[in-house]
Amino acid sequence: MGAIHVAAWRAAYAGIMTDAYLAGLDPKVIGQGWETALAEGAGGSTVMVVSSDNRLMAMCSVGPLRGRTEPDDPTGELWMLNADPAAFGTGAAVALHAAALTTLADQGHRAAALWVVDQNPRARRFYEREGWQADGIERVDEVAGAAIHEVRYVRDLPP
């Protein structure tokens, strides 16, 4: 999982996050972080993967909307979806995305949200093709001293 996470970030965020930060990402360390997170319940999320021939191709996590202000808010969140760049165009991300939406609906959510870096056109096109729409809410996170602008996308979930 660490290797997928690092490869996906390096492909998606080149030119957005600093080269030094991306080069310093260690798949082994991030993989160990995933092992710990999974052992501890993944922060309340459900983690899913797609593999082929015993090779991990993509991973995602879904769960309740983080930062919700209303405890009964029926909105879930696609916390992350990362694919190995070698798996781009294989349908792995599409299949995983469909499973993520089904899982959120099965958990009782009626709508979903996600955050995507505004300068990540590949991800934005993917989510828009899958029925997500930017709702005008934006935020800025800091990663290794770089301001990362994110856009929130929302969609209804299948019944």
PDB file of C-alpha atoms in Angstrom:
ATOM      1  CA  MET A   1       0.000   0.000   0.000  1.00  0.00           C
ATOM      2  CA  GLY A   2       2.914   2.313   0.667  1.00  0.00           C
ATOM      3  CA  ALA A   3       4.225   1.823  -2.868  1.00  0.00           C
ATOM      4  CA  ILE A   4       0.817   2.646  -4.407  1.00  0.00           C
ATOM      5  CA  HIS A   5       0.399   5.665  -2.162  1.00  0.00           C
ATOM      6  CA  VAL A   6       3.832   7.074  -3.074  1.00  0.00           C
ATOM      7  CA  ALA A   7       3.577   6.318  -6.814  1.00  0.00           C
ATOM      8  CA  ALA A   8       0.116   7.896  -6.996  1.00  0.00           C
ATOM      9  CA  TRP A   9       1.215  11.021  -5.140  1.00  0.00           C
ATOM     10  CA  ARG A  10       4.354  11.440  -7.226  1.00  0.00           C
ATOM     11  CA  ALA A  11       2.309  11.167 -10.430  1.00  0.00           C
ATOM     12  CA  ALA A  12      -0.523  13.415  -9.261  1.00  0.00           C
ATOM     13  CA  TYR A  13       1.358  16.113  -7.401  1.00  0.00           C
ATOM     14  CA  ALA A  14       4.513  16.718  -9.444  1.00  0.00           C
ATOM     15  CA  GLY A  15       4.757  20.484  -9.858  1.00  0.00           C
ATOM     16  CA  ILE A  16       2.189  21.029  -7.094  1.00  0.00           C
ATOM     17  CA  MET A  17       4.073  19.747  -4.051  1.00  0.00           C
ATOM     18  CA  THR A  18       7.801  20.337  -3.811  1.00  0.00           C
ATOM     19  CA  ASP A  19      10.111  17.936  -5.631  1.00  0.00           C
ATOM     20  CA  ALA A  20      12.029  17.410  -2.384  1.00  0.00           C
ATOM     21  CA  TYR A  21       8.883  16.428  -0.514  1.00  0.00           C
ATOM     22  CA  LEU A  22       7.757  13.962  -3.195  1.00  0.00           C
ATOM     23  CA  ALA A  23      11.264  12.488  -3.545  1.00  0.00           C
ATOM     24  CA  GLY A  24      11.413  12.033   0.221  1.00  0.00           C
ATOM     25  CA  LEU A  25       8.258   9.935   0.409  1.00  0.00           C
ATOM     26  CA  ASP A  26       9.320   6.480   1.559  1.00  0.00           C
ATOM     27  CA  PRO A  27       7.038   3.629   0.435  1.00  0.00           C
ATOM     28  CA  LYS A  28       8.219   1.421   3.292  1.00  0.00           C
ATOM     29  CA  VAL A  29       7.497   4.048   5.962  1.00  0.00           C
ATOM     30  CA  ILE A  30       4.113   4.900   4.439  1.00  0.00           C
ATOM     31  CA  GLY A  31       3.328   1.181   4.143  1.00  0.00           C
ATOM     32  CA  GLN A  32       4.106   0.737   7.835  1.00  0.00           C
ATOM     33  CA  GLY A  33       1.776   3.654   8.546  1.00  0.00           C
ATOM     34  CA  TRP A  34      -0.962   1.863   6.619  1.00  0.00           C
ATOM     35  CA  GLU A  35      -0.313  -1.349   8.566  1.00  0.00           C
ATOM     36  CA  THR A  36      -0.686   0.536  11.825  1.00  0.00           C
ATOM     37  CA  ALA A  37      -3.790   2.377  10.650  1.00  0.00           C
ATOM     38  CA  LEU A  38      -5.448  -0.840   9.509  1.00  0.00           C
ATOM     39  CA  ALA A  39      -4.587  -2.593  12.783  1.00  0.00           C
ATOM     40  CA  GLU A  40      -6.146   0.311  14.694  1.00  0.00           C
ATOM     41  CA  GLY A  41      -9.348   0.458  12.617  1.00  0.00           C
ATOM     42  CA  ALA A  42      -8.253   2.890   9.882  1.00  0.00           C
ATOM     43  CA  GLY A  43      -9.645   5.908  11.711  1.00  0.00           C
ATOM     44  CA  GLY A  44     -13.208   4.650  11.292  1.00  0.00           C
ATOM     45  CA  SER A  45     -12.940   4.256   7.537  1.00  0.00           C
ATOM     46  CA  THR A  46     -13.422   1.214   5.349  1.00  0.00           C
ATOM     47  CA  VAL A  47     -10.360   0.475   3.232  1.00  0.00           C
ATOM     48  CA  MET A  48     -10.661  -1.386  -0.081  1.00  0.00           C
ATOM     49  CA  VAL A  49      -8.131  -2.477  -2.685  1.00  0.00           C
ATOM     50  CA  VAL A  50      -8.095  -3.813  -6.228  1.00  0.00           C
ATOM     51  CA  SER A  51      -5.431  -6.313  -7.173  1.00  0.00           C
ATOM     52  CA  SER A  52      -4.578  -8.399 -10.211  1.00  0.00           C
ATOM     53  CA  ASP A  53      -2.136 -11.287 -10.351  1.00  0.00           C
ATOM     54  CA  ASN A  54      -1.313 -10.682  -6.670  1.00  0.00           C
ATOM     55  CA  ARG A  55      -0.305  -7.092  -7.463  1.00  0.00           C
ATOM     56  CA  LEU A  56      -2.036  -4.178  -5.779  1.00  0.00           C
ATOM     57  CA  MET A  57      -3.371  -1.749  -8.382  1.00  0.00           C
ATOM     58  CA  ALA A  58      -5.482   0.766  -6.446  1.00  0.00           C
ATOM     59  CA  MET A  59      -6.776   1.505  -2.970  1.00  0.00           C
ATOM     60  CA  CYS A  60      -9.383   3.706  -1.377  1.00  0.00           C
ATOM     61  CA  SER A  61     -10.984   4.480   1.942  1.00  0.00           C
ATOM     62  CA  VAL A  62     -14.484   5.690   2.739  1.00  0.00           C
ATOM     63  CA  GLY A  63     -16.315   6.615   5.890  1.00  0.00           C
ATOM     64  CA  PRO A  64     -18.345   9.272   7.611  1.00  0.00           C
ATOM     65  CA  LEU A  65     -17.891  12.866   6.539  1.00  0.00           C
ATOM     66  CA  ARG A  66     -14.917  14.219   8.441  1.00  0.00           C
ATOM     67  CA  GLY A  67     -15.502  17.542  10.138  1.00  0.00           C
ATOM     68  CA  ARG A  68     -19.266  17.145  10.113  1.00  0.00           C
ATOM     69  CA  THR A  69     -21.127  19.666  12.222  1.00  0.00           C
ATOM     70  CA  GLU A  70     -24.392  17.755  12.509  1.00  0.00           C
ATOM     71  CA  PRO A  71     -24.134  14.287  14.093  1.00  0.00           C
ATOM     72  CA  ASP A  72     -27.043  13.002  11.991  1.00  0.00           C
ATOM     73  CA  ASP A  73     -25.622  14.276   8.692  1.00  0.00           C
ATOM     74  CA  PRO A  74     -26.251  11.483   6.141  1.00  0.00           C
ATOM     75  CA  THR A  75     -23.200  12.439   4.077  1.00  0.00           C
ATOM     76  CA  GLY A  76     -20.313  10.011   3.731  1.00  0.00           C
ATOM     77  CA  GLU A  77     -16.879  10.768   2.359  1.00  0.00           C
ATOM     78  CA  LEU A  78     -14.516   9.220  -0.128  1.00  0.00           C
ATOM     79  CA  TRP A  79     -11.450   9.843   2.021  1.00  0.00           C
ATOM     80  CA  MET A  80      -8.961   8.831  -0.654  1.00  0.00           C
ATOM     81  CA  LEU A  81      -8.568   6.897  -3.882  1.00  0.00           C
ATOM     82  CA  ASN A  82      -5.052   6.214  -5.147  1.00  0.00           C
ATOM     83  CA  ALA A  83      -4.076   4.129  -8.154  1.00  0.00           C
ATOM     84  CA  ASP A  84      -0.706   2.923  -9.313  1.00  0.00           C
ATOM     85  CA  PRO A  85       0.092   4.958 -12.453  1.00  0.00           C
ATOM     86  CA  ALA A  86       0.831   1.627 -14.172  1.00  0.00           C
ATOM     87  CA  ALA A  87      -2.857   0.778 -13.622  1.00  0.00           C
ATOM     88  CA  PHE A  88      -4.191   3.963 -15.248  1.00  0.00           C
ATOM     89  CA  GLY A  89      -6.671   3.051 -17.965  1.00  0.00           C
ATOM     90  CA  THR A  90      -7.198  -0.530 -16.739  1.00  0.00           C
ATOM     91  CA  GLY A  91     -10.565   0.099 -15.091  1.00  0.00           C
ATOM     92  CA  ALA A  92      -9.177  -0.601 -11.610  1.00  0.00           C
ATOM     93  CA  ALA A  93     -10.021   2.873 -10.295  1.00  0.00           C
ATOM     94  CA  VAL A  94     -13.488   2.785 -11.869  1.00  0.00           C
ATOM     95  CA  ALA A  95     -14.250  -0.579 -10.232  1.00  0.00           C
ATOM     96  CA  LEU A  96     -12.895   0.583  -6.894  1.00  0.00           C
ATOM     97  CA  HIS A  97     -14.866   3.820  -7.109  1.00  0.00           C
ATOM     98  CA  ALA A  98     -18.088   1.877  -7.762  1.00  0.00           C
ATOM     99  CA  ALA A  99     -17.369  -0.330  -4.742  1.00  0.00           C
ATOM    100  CA  ALA A 100     -16.709   2.768  -2.645  1.00  0.00           C
ATOM    101  CA  LEU A 101     -20.085   4.282  -3.553  1.00  0.00           C
ATOM    102  CA  THR A 102     -21.867   1.011  -2.815  1.00  0.00           C
ATOM    103  CA  THR A 103     -20.099   0.736   0.538  1.00  0.00           C
ATOM    104  CA  LEU A 104     -21.062   4.281   1.507  1.00  0.00           C
ATOM    105  CA  ALA A 105     -24.685   3.621   0.553  1.00  0.00           C
ATOM    106  CA  ASP A 106     -24.651   0.327   2.483  1.00  0.00           C
ATOM    107  CA  GLN A 107     -23.396   2.259   5.520  1.00  0.00           C
ATOM    108  CA  GLY A 108     -26.558   4.376   5.345  1.00  0.00           C
ATOM    109  CA  HIS A 109     -25.172   7.475   3.657  1.00  0.00           C
ATOM    110  CA  ARG A 110     -27.375   9.198   1.093  1.00  0.00           C
ATOM    111  CA  ALA A 111     -24.770  11.580  -0.307  1.00  0.00           C
ATOM    112  CA  ALA A 112     -20.991  11.762  -0.426  1.00  0.00           C
ATOM    113  CA  ALA A 113     -18.239  14.335  -0.552  1.00  0.00           C
ATOM    114  CA  LEU A 114     -14.548  14.257  -1.416  1.00  0.00           C
ATOM    115  CA  TRP A 115     -11.668  16.708  -1.608  1.00  0.00           C
ATOM    116  CA  VAL A 116      -9.410  16.949  -4.644  1.00  0.00           C
ATOM    117  CA  VAL A 117      -6.404  19.171  -5.291  1.00  0.00           C
ATOM    118  CA  ASP A 118      -7.568  21.863  -7.691  1.00  0.00           C
ATOM    119  CA  GLN A 119      -4.406  21.492  -9.809  1.00  0.00           C
ATOM    120  CA  ASN A 120      -4.994  17.762 -10.349  1.00  0.00           C
ATOM    121  CA  PRO A 121      -6.859  17.727 -13.675  1.00  0.00           C
ATOM    122  CA  ARG A 122      -6.676  13.940 -14.093  1.00  0.00           C
ATOM    123  CA  ALA A 123      -8.459  13.329 -10.783  1.00  0.00           C
ATOM    124  CA  ARG A 124     -10.981  16.093 -11.408  1.00  0.00           C
ATOM    125  CA  ARG A 125     -11.868  14.658 -14.835  1.00  0.00           C
ATOM    126  CA  PHE A 126     -12.191  11.175 -13.322  1.00  0.00           C
ATOM    127  CA  TYR A 127     -14.564  12.308 -10.581  1.00  0.00           C
ATOM    128  CA  GLU A 128     -16.610  14.456 -12.956  1.00  0.00           C
ATOM    129  CA  ARG A 129     -17.025  11.463 -15.320  1.00  0.00           C
ATOM    130  CA  GLU A 130     -18.207   9.459 -12.304  1.00  0.00           C
ATOM    131  CA  GLY A 131     -20.968  11.953 -11.472  1.00  0.00           C
ATOM    132  CA  TRP A 132     -19.295  14.220  -8.922  1.00  0.00           C
ATOM    133  CA  GLN A 133     -19.751  17.996  -9.041  1.00  0.00           C
ATOM    134  CA  ALA A 134     -17.710  20.743  -7.423  1.00  0.00           C
ATOM    135  CA  ASP A 135     -19.955  22.556  -4.923  1.00  0.00           C
ATOM    136  CA  GLY A 136     -17.932  25.771  -4.592  1.00  0.00           C
ATOM    137  CA  ILE A 137     -16.398  24.929  -1.205  1.00  0.00           C
ATOM    138  CA  GLU A 138     -12.610  25.215  -1.148  1.00  0.00           C
ATOM    139  CA  ARG A 139      -9.865  24.935   1.431  1.00  0.00           C
ATOM    140  CA  VAL A 140      -6.115  25.330   1.622  1.00  0.00           C
ATOM    141  CA  ASP A 141      -3.890  22.764   3.337  1.00  0.00           C
ATOM    142  CA  GLU A 142      -0.176  23.069   3.903  1.00  0.00           C
ATOM    143  CA  VAL A 143       2.068  20.174   2.879  1.00  0.00           C
ATOM    144  CA  ALA A 144       5.800  20.595   3.527  1.00  0.00           C
ATOM    145  CA  GLY A 145       5.483  24.362   3.367  1.00  0.00           C
ATOM    146  CA  ALA A 146       3.478  24.400   0.123  1.00  0.00           C
ATOM    147  CA  ALA A 147      -0.083  25.731   0.059  1.00  0.00           C
ATOM    148  CA  ILE A 148      -2.294  23.052  -1.488  1.00  0.00           C
ATOM    149  CA  HIS A 149      -5.655  24.297  -2.742  1.00  0.00           C
ATOM    150  CA  GLU A 150      -8.466  21.744  -2.646  1.00  0.00           C
ATOM    151  CA  VAL A 151     -11.974  21.731  -4.069  1.00  0.00           C
ATOM    152  CA  ARG A 152     -14.864  19.794  -2.570  1.00  0.00           C
ATOM    153  CA  TYR A 153     -16.938  17.567  -4.818  1.00  0.00           C
ATOM    154  CA  VAL A 154     -20.324  16.085  -3.893  1.00  0.00           C
ATOM    155  CA  ARG A 155     -22.803  13.597  -5.310  1.00  0.00           C
ATOM    156  CA  ASP A 156     -25.871  11.632  -4.367  1.00  0.00           C
ATOM    157  CA  LEU A 157     -25.383   7.927  -3.701  1.00  0.00           C
ATOM    158  CA  PRO A 158     -27.296   5.179  -5.432  1.00  0.00           C
ATOM    159  CA  PRO A 159     -30.289   3.925  -3.423  1.00  0.00           C
TER     160      PRO A 159
END
